[in-house]
């Protein structure tokens, strides 16, 4: 007779397999699928999601979960965590009536089309009514799910469990203040960085080969993963031993393929690092979007844009592109990939000014959800804040409030994850430097084993067993803070712009 936990695990694993099959189909859609297959693929995806949803909400299964929750005695710690996290996912879903879910899906599909047209025409009015409908639905969702102090908390919770507006606001204010001071330091230095060498012509095959070799050296396991090309880079996982990365290549921008792939490999190494006993359960996943993003940003920026890293990697890059980089020394290259310059487009922003893009979206989203900002005001508010924070004014809505896909799929609450990822990454970096005193020398010699081992031991292997605040508290002995991120940037800016902090 199987125990209740075994019964629970059986169904959980079946659901996980269905979701993995769904992920394979989605991955194929982005990488290989012929265009005429899209309608059939949509049906297949809907069928698999439907079966998984029915299994997850079946009374037998929810009853079993309820029993295991009320009496978890005899369960190991990871087993109790599996029950807790599975219940968490189901509880939220159960508060949303099917009508709400289907209306949201339909409105999102319409909004996504409208957004594409609006962005192409750079005309916010083509998207306005769709955005209004989605905001209304997400406000309803916040009421249905429930929240403490601010309705936006209910949306933040989807991506960053436990995070609230009242926690984020003061951190964002201090981050804004610190960022402005650092931008002032750069201006006062009068130093300009030349990044033009990154835009010479670089053979795509060689770029991809170099990026491959780099992420393999960092520790991405190609026996348990692979890389393909896609229009928008992403990482997806069908299991701990099957993690897929994608990247894109621009011949005239050396950064996109390499840093894009390091970024996705950061996500991928996290996915490859979960304890194998968590496989095919909800615990074999990142704690939150912010923690997931901390892993990609740690490798992309804190390792991949460090001077130590390029001391090791630059001779190899130069050997790959001897003509293009003949007149570029290590120092100039290092400064080029760390140039700070305010720009309109979030995804092209540098490490420091990136957060300013997030803050203005956070302000607009919280306002839309609590009713203090009207949809009609969005373009104006967007431009005003861009000018205030970045000192530049978007010339049209396409490079302003229409640039991001997130609102078109009702992804309110997602944007803060990016900044949280940066703050977590800097906190983790500080802890690594403390724990591994010769980490700089290791990076300079292309040895990343100790760093990856440290991340595996302290963070990856736990999967979703611990919360973000628990794991950060244990590792860093502190709560979420902007201070390590600002310190790290101050040191980098002093080096790149030849100033003293
Ligand atoms: Zn990412």
CSV table of C-alpha atoms and ligand atoms in Angstrom, one decimal:
chain,number,residue,atom,x,y,z
A,1,UNK,CA,0.0,0.0,0.0
A,2,UNK,CA,1.7,3.3,-1.0
A,3,UNK,CA,1.8,6.0,1.7
A,4,UNK,CA,-0.2,9.2,1.1
A,5,UNK,CA,3.0,11.0,0.3
A,6,UNK,CA,3.9,8.4,-2.3
A,7,UNK,CA,0.4,8.8,-3.9
A,8,UNK,CA,0.9,12.6,-3.9
A,9,UNK,CA,4.4,12.2,-5.4
A,10,UNK,CA,3.0,9.9,-8.2
A,11,UNK,CA,0.5,12.5,-9.3
A,12,UNK,CA,2.9,15.4,-8.9
A,13,UNK,CA,5.4,13.6,-11.1
A,14,UNK,CA,2.8,12.9,-13.8
A,15,UNK,CA,1.8,16.6,-13.8
A,16,UNK,CA,5.5,17.6,-14.0
A,17,UNK,CA,6.0,15.3,-17.0
A,18,UNK,CA,3.0,16.9,-18.7
A,19,UNK,CA,4.5,20.3,-18.1
A,20,UNK,CA,7.9,19.2,-19.3
A,21,UNK,CA,6.2,17.9,-22.5
A,22,UNK,CA,4.5,21.2,-22.9
A,23,UNK,CA,7.9,23.0,-22.4
A,24,UNK,CA,9.4,20.8,-25.2
A,25,UNK,CA,6.6,21.9,-27.5
A,26,UNK,CA,7.1,25.6,-26.6
A,27,UNK,CA,10.8,25.3,-27.0
A,28,UNK,CA,10.4,23.7,-30.5
A,29,UNK,CA,7.9,26.5,-31.4
A,30,UNK,CA,10.6,29.1,-30.8
A,31,UNK,CA,13.5,27.3,-32.3
A,32,UNK,CA,12.5,24.8,-35.1
A,33,UNK,CA,8.8,24.8,-35.8
A,34,UNK,CA,7.7,25.6,-39.4
A,35,UNK,CA,5.3,28.6,-39.5
A,36,UNK,CA,2.3,26.7,-40.7
A,37,UNK,CA,2.4,24.5,-37.6
A,38,UNK,CA,1.4,27.3,-35.2
A,39,UNK,CA,-2.3,26.6,-35.1
A,40,UNK,CA,-1.9,22.9,-34.5
A,41,UNK,CA,0.8,23.6,-31.9
A,42,UNK,CA,-1.5,26.0,-30.0
A,43,UNK,CA,-4.1,23.1,-29.8
A,44,UNK,CA,-1.5,20.7,-28.5
A,45,UNK,CA,-0.3,23.1,-25.8
A,46,UNK,CA,-3.8,23.9,-24.7
A,47,UNK,CA,-4.6,20.1,-24.5
A,48,UNK,CA,-1.6,19.3,-22.3
A,49,UNK,CA,-2.2,22.4,-20.1
A,50,UNK,CA,-5.8,21.4,-19.7
A,51,UNK,CA,-5.0,17.8,-18.7
A,52,UNK,CA,-2.4,19.1,-16.2
A,53,UNK,CA,-4.9,21.6,-14.8
A,54,UNK,CA,-7.6,19.0,-14.3
A,55,UNK,CA,-5.2,16.7,-12.5
A,56,UNK,CA,-3.9,19.5,-10.3
A,57,UNK,CA,-7.5,20.5,-9.2
A,58,UNK,CA,-9.0,17.0,-8.9
A,59,UNK,CA,-10.6,16.5,-5.5
A,60,UNK,CA,-8.6,13.3,-4.8
A,61,UNK,CA,-5.3,15.1,-5.3
A,62,UNK,CA,-6.3,18.3,-3.4
A,63,UNK,CA,-7.7,16.2,-0.6
A,64,UNK,CA,-4.5,14.3,-0.3
A,65,UNK,CA,-2.6,17.5,-0.2
A,66,UNK,CA,-4.8,18.9,2.5
A,67,UNK,CA,-4.3,15.8,4.6
A,68,UNK,CA,-0.5,15.9,4.2
A,69,UNK,CA,-0.5,19.6,5.1
A,70,UNK,CA,-2.5,19.1,8.3
A,71,UNK,CA,-0.4,16.1,9.4
A,72,UNK,CA,3.1,16.2,8.0
A,73,UNK,CA,4.6,14.1,10.8
A,74,UNK,CA,6.8,11.4,9.5
A,75,UNK,CA,7.7,13.4,6.4
A,76,UNK,CA,11.3,14.5,5.7
A,77,UNK,CA,11.9,18.3,5.5
A,78,UNK,CA,12.1,18.3,1.7
A,79,UNK,CA,8.8,16.3,1.5
A,80,UNK,CA,7.0,18.8,3.7
A,81,UNK,CA,8.4,21.6,1.5
A,82,UNK,CA,7.1,19.8,-1.6
A,83,UNK,CA,3.6,19.6,0.0
A,84,UNK,CA,3.8,23.3,1.1
A,85,UNK,CA,4.9,24.6,-2.3
A,86,UNK,CA,2.5,22.5,-4.3
A,87,UNK,CA,-0.4,23.7,-2.0
A,88,UNK,CA,0.8,27.3,-2.5
A,89,UNK,CA,0.5,27.0,-6.3
A,90,UNK,CA,-2.9,25.4,-6.1
A,91,UNK,CA,-4.3,27.8,-3.5
A,92,UNK,CA,-3.7,30.8,-5.6
A,93,UNK,CA,-5.2,29.2,-8.7
A,94,UNK,CA,-8.2,28.0,-6.7
A,95,UNK,CA,-9.1,31.6,-5.8
A,96,UNK,CA,-9.5,32.6,-9.4
A,97,UNK,CA,-12.8,31.6,-11.0
A,98,UNK,CA,-12.5,29.8,-14.4
A,99,UNK,CA,-14.3,32.8,-15.9
A,100,UNK,CA,-11.6,35.1,-14.8
A,101,UNK,CA,-8.8,32.9,-16.1
A,102,UNK,CA,-10.4,32.5,-19.5
A,103,UNK,CA,-11.3,36.2,-19.8
A,104,UNK,CA,-7.7,37.1,-18.9
A,105,UNK,CA,-6.3,34.6,-21.5
A,106,UNK,CA,-8.6,36.0,-24.2
A,107,UNK,CA,-7.9,39.6,-23.4
A,108,UNK,CA,-4.2,38.9,-23.2
A,109,UNK,CA,-4.2,37.4,-26.7
A,110,UNK,CA,-6.1,40.4,-28.1
A,111,UNK,CA,-3.8,42.8,-26.2
A,112,UNK,CA,-0.7,41.1,-27.5
A,113,UNK,CA,-1.8,41.6,-31.1
A,114,UNK,CA,-2.9,45.2,-30.4
A,115,UNK,CA,0.5,45.9,-28.7
A,116,UNK,CA,2.4,44.6,-31.8
A,117,UNK,CA,0.4,46.9,-34.1
A,118,UNK,CA,0.6,49.8,-31.7
A,119,UNK,CA,4.4,49.4,-31.3
A,120,UNK,CA,4.9,49.1,-35.1
A,121,UNK,CA,2.8,52.3,-35.6
A,122,UNK,CA,4.3,53.9,-32.5
A,123,UNK,CA,0.8,54.8,-31.5
A,124,UNK,CA,-0.3,54.2,-27.8
A,125,UNK,CA,-4.0,54.8,-28.7
A,126,UNK,CA,-4.1,51.5,-30.5
A,127,UNK,CA,-3.2,49.7,-27.3
A,128,UNK,CA,-5.0,51.9,-24.7
A,129,UNK,CA,-8.3,50.1,-24.5
A,130,UNK,CA,-6.6,46.7,-24.3
A,131,UNK,CA,-4.3,47.9,-21.5
A,132,UNK,CA,-7.3,49.3,-19.7
A,133,UNK,CA,-9.0,45.9,-19.8
A,134,UNK,CA,-6.0,44.1,-18.6
A,135,UNK,CA,-5.4,46.5,-15.7
A,136,UNK,CA,-9.0,46.1,-14.7
A,137,UNK,CA,-8.7,42.3,-14.7
A,138,UNK,CA,-5.4,42.4,-12.7
A,139,UNK,CA,-7.1,44.7,-10.1
A,140,UNK,CA,-9.9,42.2,-9.8
A,141,UNK,CA,-7.3,39.4,-9.5
A,142,UNK,CA,-5.6,41.3,-6.6
A,143,UNK,CA,-9.0,41.5,-4.8
A,144,UNK,CA,-9.8,37.8,-5.5
A,145,UNK,CA,-6.4,36.6,-4.3
A,146,UNK,CA,-6.2,39.0,-1.4
A,147,UNK,CA,-3.3,41.2,-0.1
A,148,UNK,CA,-2.0,43.0,2.9
A,149,UNK,CA,-1.3,46.7,2.4
A,150,UNK,CA,-1.2,47.3,-1.3
A,151,UNK,CA,-3.1,45.5,-4.2
A,152,UNK,CA,0.1,45.3,-6.2
A,153,UNK,CA,1.5,42.9,-3.5
A,154,UNK,CA,-0.9,40.3,-4.8
A,155,UNK,CA,0.8,40.6,-8.2
A,156,UNK,CA,4.4,40.8,-7.0
A,157,UNK,CA,3.7,37.6,-5.1
A,158,UNK,CA,3.3,35.6,-8.4
A,159,UNK,CA,7.0,36.3,-9.3
A,160,UNK,CA,8.6,37.1,-5.9
A,161,UNK,CA,6.7,35.3,-3.1
A,162,UNK,CA,6.4,37.4,0.0
A,163,UNK,CA,7.7,40.6,-1.6
A,164,UNK,CA,5.7,43.8,-1.0
A,165,UNK,CA,5.5,47.4,-2.2
A,166,UNK,CA,6.3,48.6,1.3
A,167,UNK,CA,9.6,46.6,1.3
A,168,UNK,CA,10.6,47.6,-2.3
A,169,UNK,CA,9.8,51.3,-2.2
A,170,UNK,CA,12.4,52.5,0.3
A,171,UNK,CA,15.0,50.3,-1.3
A,172,UNK,CA,14.2,51.7,-4.7
A,173,UNK,CA,14.4,55.2,-3.4
A,174,UNK,CA,17.9,54.7,-2.0
A,175,UNK,CA,18.9,52.9,-5.2
A,176,UNK,CA,17.7,55.9,-7.2
A,177,UNK,CA,19.6,58.2,-5.0
A,178,UNK,CA,22.8,56.2,-5.2
A,179,UNK,CA,22.5,55.7,-8.9
A,180,UNK,CA,22.2,59.4,-9.5
A,181,UNK,CA,25.3,60.1,-7.4
A,182,UNK,CA,27.3,57.5,-9.5
A,183,UNK,CA,26.0,59.0,-12.7
A,184,UNK,CA,27.2,62.4,-11.4
A,185,UNK,CA,30.6,61.0,-10.7
A,186,UNK,CA,30.8,59.7,-14.3
A,187,UNK,CA,29.8,63.1,-15.7
A,188,UNK,CA,32.3,64.9,-13.5
A,189,UNK,CA,35.1,62.6,-14.6
A,190,UNK,CA,34.8,64.0,-18.1
A,191,UNK,CA,36.0,60.6,-19.3
A,192,UNK,CA,34.3,59.0,-22.3
A,193,UNK,CA,34.5,55.4,-23.2
A,194,UNK,CA,34.9,54.2,-26.8
A,195,UNK,CA,32.8,51.1,-27.5
A,196,UNK,CA,32.9,51.4,-31.2
A,197,UNK,CA,35.1,48.3,-31.6
A,198,UNK,CA,32.2,46.1,-30.4
A,199,UNK,CA,30.3,47.1,-33.6
A,200,UNK,CA,32.8,46.0,-36.2
A,201,UNK,CA,31.9,42.9,-38.2
A,202,UNK,CA,32.2,39.6,-36.4
A,203,UNK,CA,31.6,36.3,-38.1
A,204,UNK,CA,28.4,34.7,-36.5
A,205,UNK,CA,29.8,31.1,-36.5
A,206,UNK,CA,32.9,32.2,-34.7
A,207,UNK,CA,30.9,34.3,-32.2
A,208,UNK,CA,28.7,31.3,-31.4
A,209,UNK,CA,31.7,28.9,-31.0
A,210,UNK,CA,33.4,31.4,-28.6
A,211,UNK,CA,30.2,31.8,-26.6
A,212,UNK,CA,29.8,28.0,-26.4
A,213,UNK,CA,33.4,27.4,-25.2
A,214,UNK,CA,32.9,30.2,-22.6
A,215,UNK,CA,29.8,28.9,-21.0
A,216,UNK,CA,31.2,25.4,-21.0
A,217,UNK,CA,34.3,26.8,-19.1
A,218,UNK,CA,31.9,28.5,-16.6
A,219,UNK,CA,30.3,25.2,-15.9
A,220,UNK,CA,27.2,24.8,-18.0
A,221,UNK,CA,26.9,21.0,-18.5
A,222,UNK,CA,26.5,20.3,-22.2
A,223,UNK,CA,25.8,16.6,-21.4
A,224,UNK,CA,22.6,17.9,-19.8
A,225,UNK,CA,21.8,20.8,-22.1
A,226,UNK,CA,22.2,22.4,-25.5
A,227,UNK,CA,22.1,25.7,-27.3
A,228,UNK,CA,20.0,26.8,-30.2
A,229,UNK,CA,19.2,30.0,-31.9
A,230,UNK,CA,16.0,32.0,-31.3
A,231,UNK,CA,14.6,35.5,-31.9
A,232,UNK,CA,14.5,36.2,-28.2
A,233,UNK,CA,17.1,34.5,-26.0
A,234,UNK,CA,15.6,32.3,-23.2
A,235,UNK,CA,16.4,29.3,-21.0
A,236,UNK,CA,13.9,26.5,-20.5
A,237,UNK,CA,14.2,23.2,-18.7
A,238,UNK,CA,12.6,19.8,-19.2
A,239,UNK,CA,14.3,18.4,-16.2
A,240,UNK,CA,17.5,18.8,-14.1
A,241,UNK,CA,19.3,16.8,-16.8
A,242,UNK,CA,17.9,18.6,-19.8
A,243,UNK,CA,18.3,22.4,-19.9
A,244,UNK,CA,18.0,24.3,-23.2
A,245,UNK,CA,19.5,27.7,-23.9
A,246,UNK,CA,19.0,30.0,-26.8
A,247,UNK,CA,20.8,33.0,-28.1
A,248,UNK,CA,20.9,35.3,-31.1
A,249,UNK,CA,23.8,36.7,-33.1
A,250,UNK,CA,24.3,40.1,-34.5
A,251,UNK,CA,27.4,40.4,-36.8
A,252,UNK,CA,27.7,44.1,-35.8
A,253,UNK,CA,27.3,43.7,-32.1
A,254,UNK,CA,29.7,41.5,-30.3
A,255,UNK,CA,27.9,41.7,-27.0
A,256,UNK,CA,24.5,40.2,-27.9
A,257,UNK,CA,25.5,36.5,-28.5
A,258,UNK,CA,28.2,36.2,-25.8
A,259,UNK,CA,26.6,38.1,-22.9
A,260,UNK,CA,23.2,36.7,-23.9
A,261,UNK,CA,24.4,33.2,-23.7
A,262,UNK,CA,26.3,33.7,-20.5
A,263,UNK,CA,23.1,35.2,-19.0
A,264,UNK,CA,21.0,32.2,-20.1
A,265,UNK,CA,23.7,29.8,-19.0
A,266,UNK,CA,23.5,31.4,-15.6
A,267,UNK,CA,19.8,30.5,-15.5
A,268,UNK,CA,20.7,27.1,-16.9
A,269,UNK,CA,23.3,26.2,-14.3
A,270,UNK,CA,20.8,27.0,-11.6
A,271,UNK,CA,18.3,24.6,-13.2
A,272,UNK,CA,21.1,21.9,-13.5
A,273,UNK,CA,22.0,22.3,-9.9
A,274,UNK,CA,18.8,21.2,-8.1
A,275,UNK,CA,19.2,18.2,-5.9
A,276,UNK,CA,18.2,15.1,-7.9
A,277,UNK,CA,15.7,14.0,-5.3
A,278,UNK,CA,13.6,17.1,-6.1
A,279,UNK,CA,13.3,16.0,-9.7
A,280,UNK,CA,9.7,16.1,-11.2
A,281,UNK,CA,8.3,18.1,-8.2
A,282,UNK,CA,7.6,21.8,-7.9
A,283,UNK,CA,10.7,22.1,-5.7
A,284,UNK,CA,12.9,21.5,-8.8
A,285,UNK,CA,12.6,25.2,-9.8
A,286,UNK,CA,13.9,28.6,-8.9
A,287,UNK,CA,12.8,30.2,-5.6
A,288,UNK,CA,11.6,33.3,-7.4
A,289,UNK,CA,12.1,35.2,-10.6
A,290,UNK,CA,14.4,37.6,-8.7
A,291,UNK,CA,16.6,34.8,-7.4
A,292,UNK,CA,16.6,33.1,-10.9
A,293,UNK,CA,17.6,36.5,-12.4
A,294,UNK,CA,20.4,36.8,-9.7
A,295,UNK,CA,22.0,33.7,-11.2
A,296,UNK,CA,21.9,34.9,-14.8
A,297,UNK,CA,23.1,38.4,-13.9
A,298,UNK,CA,25.8,37.2,-11.5
A,299,UNK,CA,27.4,35.2,-14.4
A,300,UNK,CA,26.7,37.8,-17.1
A,301,UNK,CA,27.8,40.9,-15.2
A,302,UNK,CA,29.7,40.2,-12.0
A,303,UNK,CA,31.8,37.5,-13.7
A,304,UNK,CA,31.4,38.1,-17.4
A,305,UNK,CA,32.1,41.8,-17.3
A,306,UNK,CA,34.8,41.7,-14.6
A,307,UNK,CA,38.4,42.6,-15.3
A,308,UNK,CA,39.6,39.2,-14.0
A,309,UNK,CA,37.4,37.4,-16.5
A,310,UNK,CA,38.6,39.4,-19.4
A,311,UNK,CA,42.3,38.9,-18.3
A,312,UNK,CA,41.6,35.2,-19.0
A,313,UNK,CA,39.1,35.5,-21.9
A,314,UNK,CA,40.5,38.4,-23.9
A,315,UNK,CA,43.5,36.6,-25.4
A,316,UNK,CA,41.1,33.9,-26.6
A,317,UNK,CA,38.7,36.4,-28.1
A,318,UNK,CA,41.5,38.2,-29.8
A,319,UNK,CA,42.7,34.9,-31.3
A,320,UNK,CA,39.2,34.3,-32.5
A,321,UNK,CA,38.9,37.8,-34.2
A,322,UNK,CA,42.6,38.7,-34.8
A,323,UNK,CA,41.8,41.3,-37.5
A,324,UNK,CA,38.9,43.1,-35.8
A,325,UNK,CA,40.6,43.3,-32.4
A,326,UNK,CA,44.2,43.9,-33.5
A,327,UNK,CA,44.3,47.5,-32.3
A,328,UNK,CA,42.2,46.9,-29.1
A,329,UNK,CA,44.0,46.2,-25.8
A,330,UNK,CA,42.5,44.4,-22.8
A,331,UNK,CA,41.9,47.7,-20.9
A,332,UNK,CA,40.0,49.3,-23.8
A,333,UNK,CA,37.9,46.2,-24.3
A,334,UNK,CA,37.1,45.9,-20.6
A,335,UNK,CA,36.0,49.6,-20.4
A,336,UNK,CA,33.9,49.2,-23.6
A,337,UNK,CA,31.8,46.3,-22.2
A,338,UNK,CA,31.3,48.3,-19.0
A,339,UNK,CA,30.3,51.6,-20.5
A,340,UNK,CA,27.5,53.4,-18.6
A,341,UNK,CA,25.2,55.5,-20.8
A,342,UNK,CA,21.5,56.4,-20.3
A,343,UNK,CA,19.4,55.0,-23.2
A,344,UNK,CA,15.7,54.6,-24.0
A,345,UNK,CA,15.6,50.8,-24.3
A,346,UNK,CA,15.6,48.8,-21.2
A,347,UNK,CA,17.0,45.6,-22.7
A,348,UNK,CA,20.0,47.5,-24.1
A,349,UNK,CA,20.7,49.4,-20.9
A,350,UNK,CA,24.0,49.1,-18.9
A,351,UNK,CA,24.3,47.5,-15.5
A,352,UNK,CA,23.7,50.7,-13.6
A,353,UNK,CA,21.1,52.7,-15.5
A,354,UNK,CA,19.0,49.5,-16.1
A,355,UNK,CA,17.4,49.9,-12.7
A,356,UNK,CA,16.1,53.3,-13.5
A,357,UNK,CA,14.0,51.7,-16.3
A,358,UNK,CA,12.6,49.3,-13.8
A,359,UNK,CA,11.8,52.0,-11.2
A,360,UNK,CA,9.7,54.0,-13.7
A,361,UNK,CA,7.8,50.9,-14.7
A,362,UNK,CA,7.3,50.0,-11.0
A,363,UNK,CA,5.9,53.4,-10.3
A,364,UNK,CA,3.5,53.3,-13.2
A,365,UNK,CA,2.3,49.7,-12.5
A,366,UNK,CA,1.7,50.3,-8.8
A,367,UNK,CA,-0.2,53.5,-9.8
A,368,UNK,CA,-2.3,51.6,-12.4
A,369,UNK,CA,-3.2,48.9,-9.9
A,370,UNK,CA,-4.0,51.1,-7.0
A,371,UNK,CA,-5.9,53.6,-9.2
A,372,UNK,CA,-3.7,56.6,-8.7
A,373,UNK,CA,-2.6,56.5,-12.4
A,374,UNK,CA,-5.0,56.4,-15.3
A,375,UNK,CA,-4.2,54.4,-18.4
A,376,UNK,CA,-4.4,57.6,-20.5
A,377,UNK,CA,-1.7,59.2,-18.4
A,378,UNK,CA,0.9,56.4,-19.1
A,379,UNK,CA,2.8,57.8,-22.2
A,380,UNK,CA,3.1,61.2,-20.5
A,381,UNK,CA,4.2,59.9,-17.2
A,382,UNK,CA,6.6,57.5,-18.9
A,383,UNK,CA,8.3,60.3,-20.8
A,384,UNK,CA,8.4,62.6,-17.8
A,385,UNK,CA,10.1,59.9,-15.6
A,386,UNK,CA,12.5,58.9,-18.4
A,387,UNK,CA,13.6,62.5,-18.6
A,388,UNK,CA,13.8,62.9,-14.8
A,389,UNK,CA,15.7,59.6,-14.2
A,390,UNK,CA,17.8,59.2,-17.4
A,391,UNK,CA,18.0,62.7,-18.7
A,392,UNK,CA,16.6,61.8,-22.1
A,393,UNK,CA,13.2,62.1,-23.7
A,394,UNK,CA,11.8,59.2,-25.8
A,395,UNK,CA,11.0,60.5,-29.3
A,396,UNK,CA,8.0,58.3,-29.6
A,397,UNK,CA,6.0,55.6,-27.8
A,398,UNK,CA,7.7,52.7,-29.6
A,399,UNK,CA,10.9,53.6,-27.8
A,400,UNK,CA,8.9,54.7,-24.8
A,401,UNK,CA,5.9,53.0,-23.1
A,402,UNK,CA,5.3,50.5,-25.9
A,403,UNK,CA,8.8,49.0,-25.9
A,404,UNK,CA,8.2,46.0,-23.6
A,405,UNK,CA,6.1,43.0,-24.2
A,406,UNK,CA,5.2,42.5,-20.5
A,407,UNK,CA,1.9,44.5,-20.3
A,408,UNK,CA,0.6,42.8,-23.4
A,409,UNK,CA,0.5,39.5,-21.6
A,410,UNK,CA,-0.7,41.1,-18.3
A,411,UNK,CA,2.7,40.5,-16.7
A,412,UNK,CA,2.2,43.2,-14.0
A,413,UNK,CA,4.5,42.6,-11.1
A,414,UNK,CA,7.3,41.1,-13.2
A,415,UNK,CA,9.5,44.1,-13.8
A,416,UNK,CA,10.9,44.4,-10.2
A,417,UNK,CA,12.4,40.9,-10.6
A,418,UNK,CA,15.1,42.3,-12.8
A,419,UNK,CA,16.3,44.8,-10.2
A,420,UNK,CA,15.8,42.3,-7.4
A,421,UNK,CA,18.1,39.9,-9.4
A,422,UNK,CA,20.8,42.6,-9.5
A,423,UNK,CA,20.6,43.3,-5.8
A,424,UNK,CA,20.6,39.6,-4.9
A,425,UNK,CA,23.5,39.0,-7.2
A,426,UNK,CA,25.6,41.7,-5.6
A,427,UNK,CA,24.8,40.4,-2.2
A,428,UNK,CA,25.9,36.9,-3.2
A,429,UNK,CA,29.0,38.3,-4.8
A,430,UNK,CA,30.0,39.9,-1.6
A,431,UNK,CA,29.5,36.6,0.3
A,432,UNK,CA,31.5,34.7,-2.3
A,433,UNK,CA,34.5,37.1,-2.1
A,434,UNK,CA,34.4,36.7,1.7
A,435,UNK,CA,34.2,32.9,1.5
A,436,UNK,CA,36.7,32.3,-1.3
A,437,UNK,CA,39.6,34.7,-0.7
A,438,UNK,CA,41.5,33.8,-3.9
A,439,UNK,CA,38.5,34.0,-6.2
A,440,UNK,CA,40.1,36.8,-8.3
A,441,UNK,CA,43.1,34.6,-9.1
A,442,UNK,CA,40.8,31.7,-9.9
A,443,UNK,CA,38.8,33.8,-12.4
A,444,UNK,CA,42.0,35.1,-14.0
A,445,UNK,CA,43.1,31.6,-14.6
A,446,UNK,CA,39.7,30.5,-16.1
A,447,UNK,CA,38.8,28.3,-13.1
A,448,UNK,CA,35.2,28.8,-12.1
A,449,UNK,CA,34.7,25.5,-10.3
A,450,UNK,CA,34.9,26.9,-6.8
A,451,UNK,CA,32.4,29.6,-7.6
A,452,UNK,CA,29.9,27.2,-9.1
A,453,UNK,CA,30.5,24.8,-6.3
A,454,UNK,CA,29.7,27.5,-3.8
A,455,UNK,CA,26.5,28.5,-5.6
A,456,UNK,CA,25.5,24.8,-5.9
A,457,UNK,CA,26.0,24.2,-2.2
A,458,UNK,CA,24.5,27.3,-0.8
A,459,UNK,CA,21.7,28.0,-3.2
A,460,UNK,CA,21.1,25.8,-6.3
A,461,UNK,CA,20.6,22.4,-4.7
A,462,UNK,CA,17.8,23.6,-2.4
A,463,UNK,CA,15.5,24.4,-5.3
A,464,UNK,CA,12.4,25.9,-3.9
A,465,UNK,CA,12.7,24.4,-0.4
A,466,UNK,CA,13.6,27.8,1.2
A,467,UNK,CA,12.2,31.2,0.6
A,468,UNK,CA,14.3,34.1,-0.9
A,469,UNK,CA,14.6,35.9,2.4
A,470,UNK,CA,15.6,32.7,4.2
A,471,UNK,CA,18.3,31.8,1.7
A,472,UNK,CA,19.6,35.3,1.4
A,473,UNK,CA,19.5,35.7,5.2
A,474,UNK,CA,21.5,32.4,5.7
A,475,UNK,CA,24.1,33.2,3.0
A,476,UNK,CA,24.6,36.9,3.5
A,477,UNK,CA,23.5,37.4,7.1
A,478,UNK,CA,21.3,40.3,6.0
A,479,UNK,CA,18.0,41.3,4.5
A,480,UNK,CA,17.6,42.6,0.9
A,481,UNK,CA,19.7,45.7,0.4
A,482,UNK,CA,20.8,48.0,-2.4
A,483,UNK,CA,24.1,48.7,-0.6
A,484,UNK,CA,26.3,45.8,-2.1
A,485,UNK,CA,25.0,46.7,-5.6
A,486,UNK,CA,25.9,50.4,-5.2
A,487,UNK,CA,29.3,49.5,-3.7
A,488,UNK,CA,30.1,47.1,-6.5
A,489,UNK,CA,29.2,49.7,-9.1
A,490,UNK,CA,31.2,52.5,-7.4
A,491,UNK,CA,34.3,50.3,-7.6
A,492,UNK,CA,33.7,49.4,-11.2
A,493,UNK,CA,33.0,53.0,-12.2
A,494,UNK,CA,36.2,54.1,-10.5
A,495,UNK,CA,38.1,51.7,-12.6
A,496,UNK,CA,36.3,52.2,-15.9
A,497,UNK,CA,36.1,56.0,-15.6
A,498,UNK,CA,39.4,56.4,-13.8
A,499,UNK,CA,37.9,58.2,-10.8
A,500,UNK,CA,38.3,57.5,-7.1
A,501,UNK,CA,35.0,56.6,-5.4
B,1,LIG,ZN1,17.2,36.4,-17.3
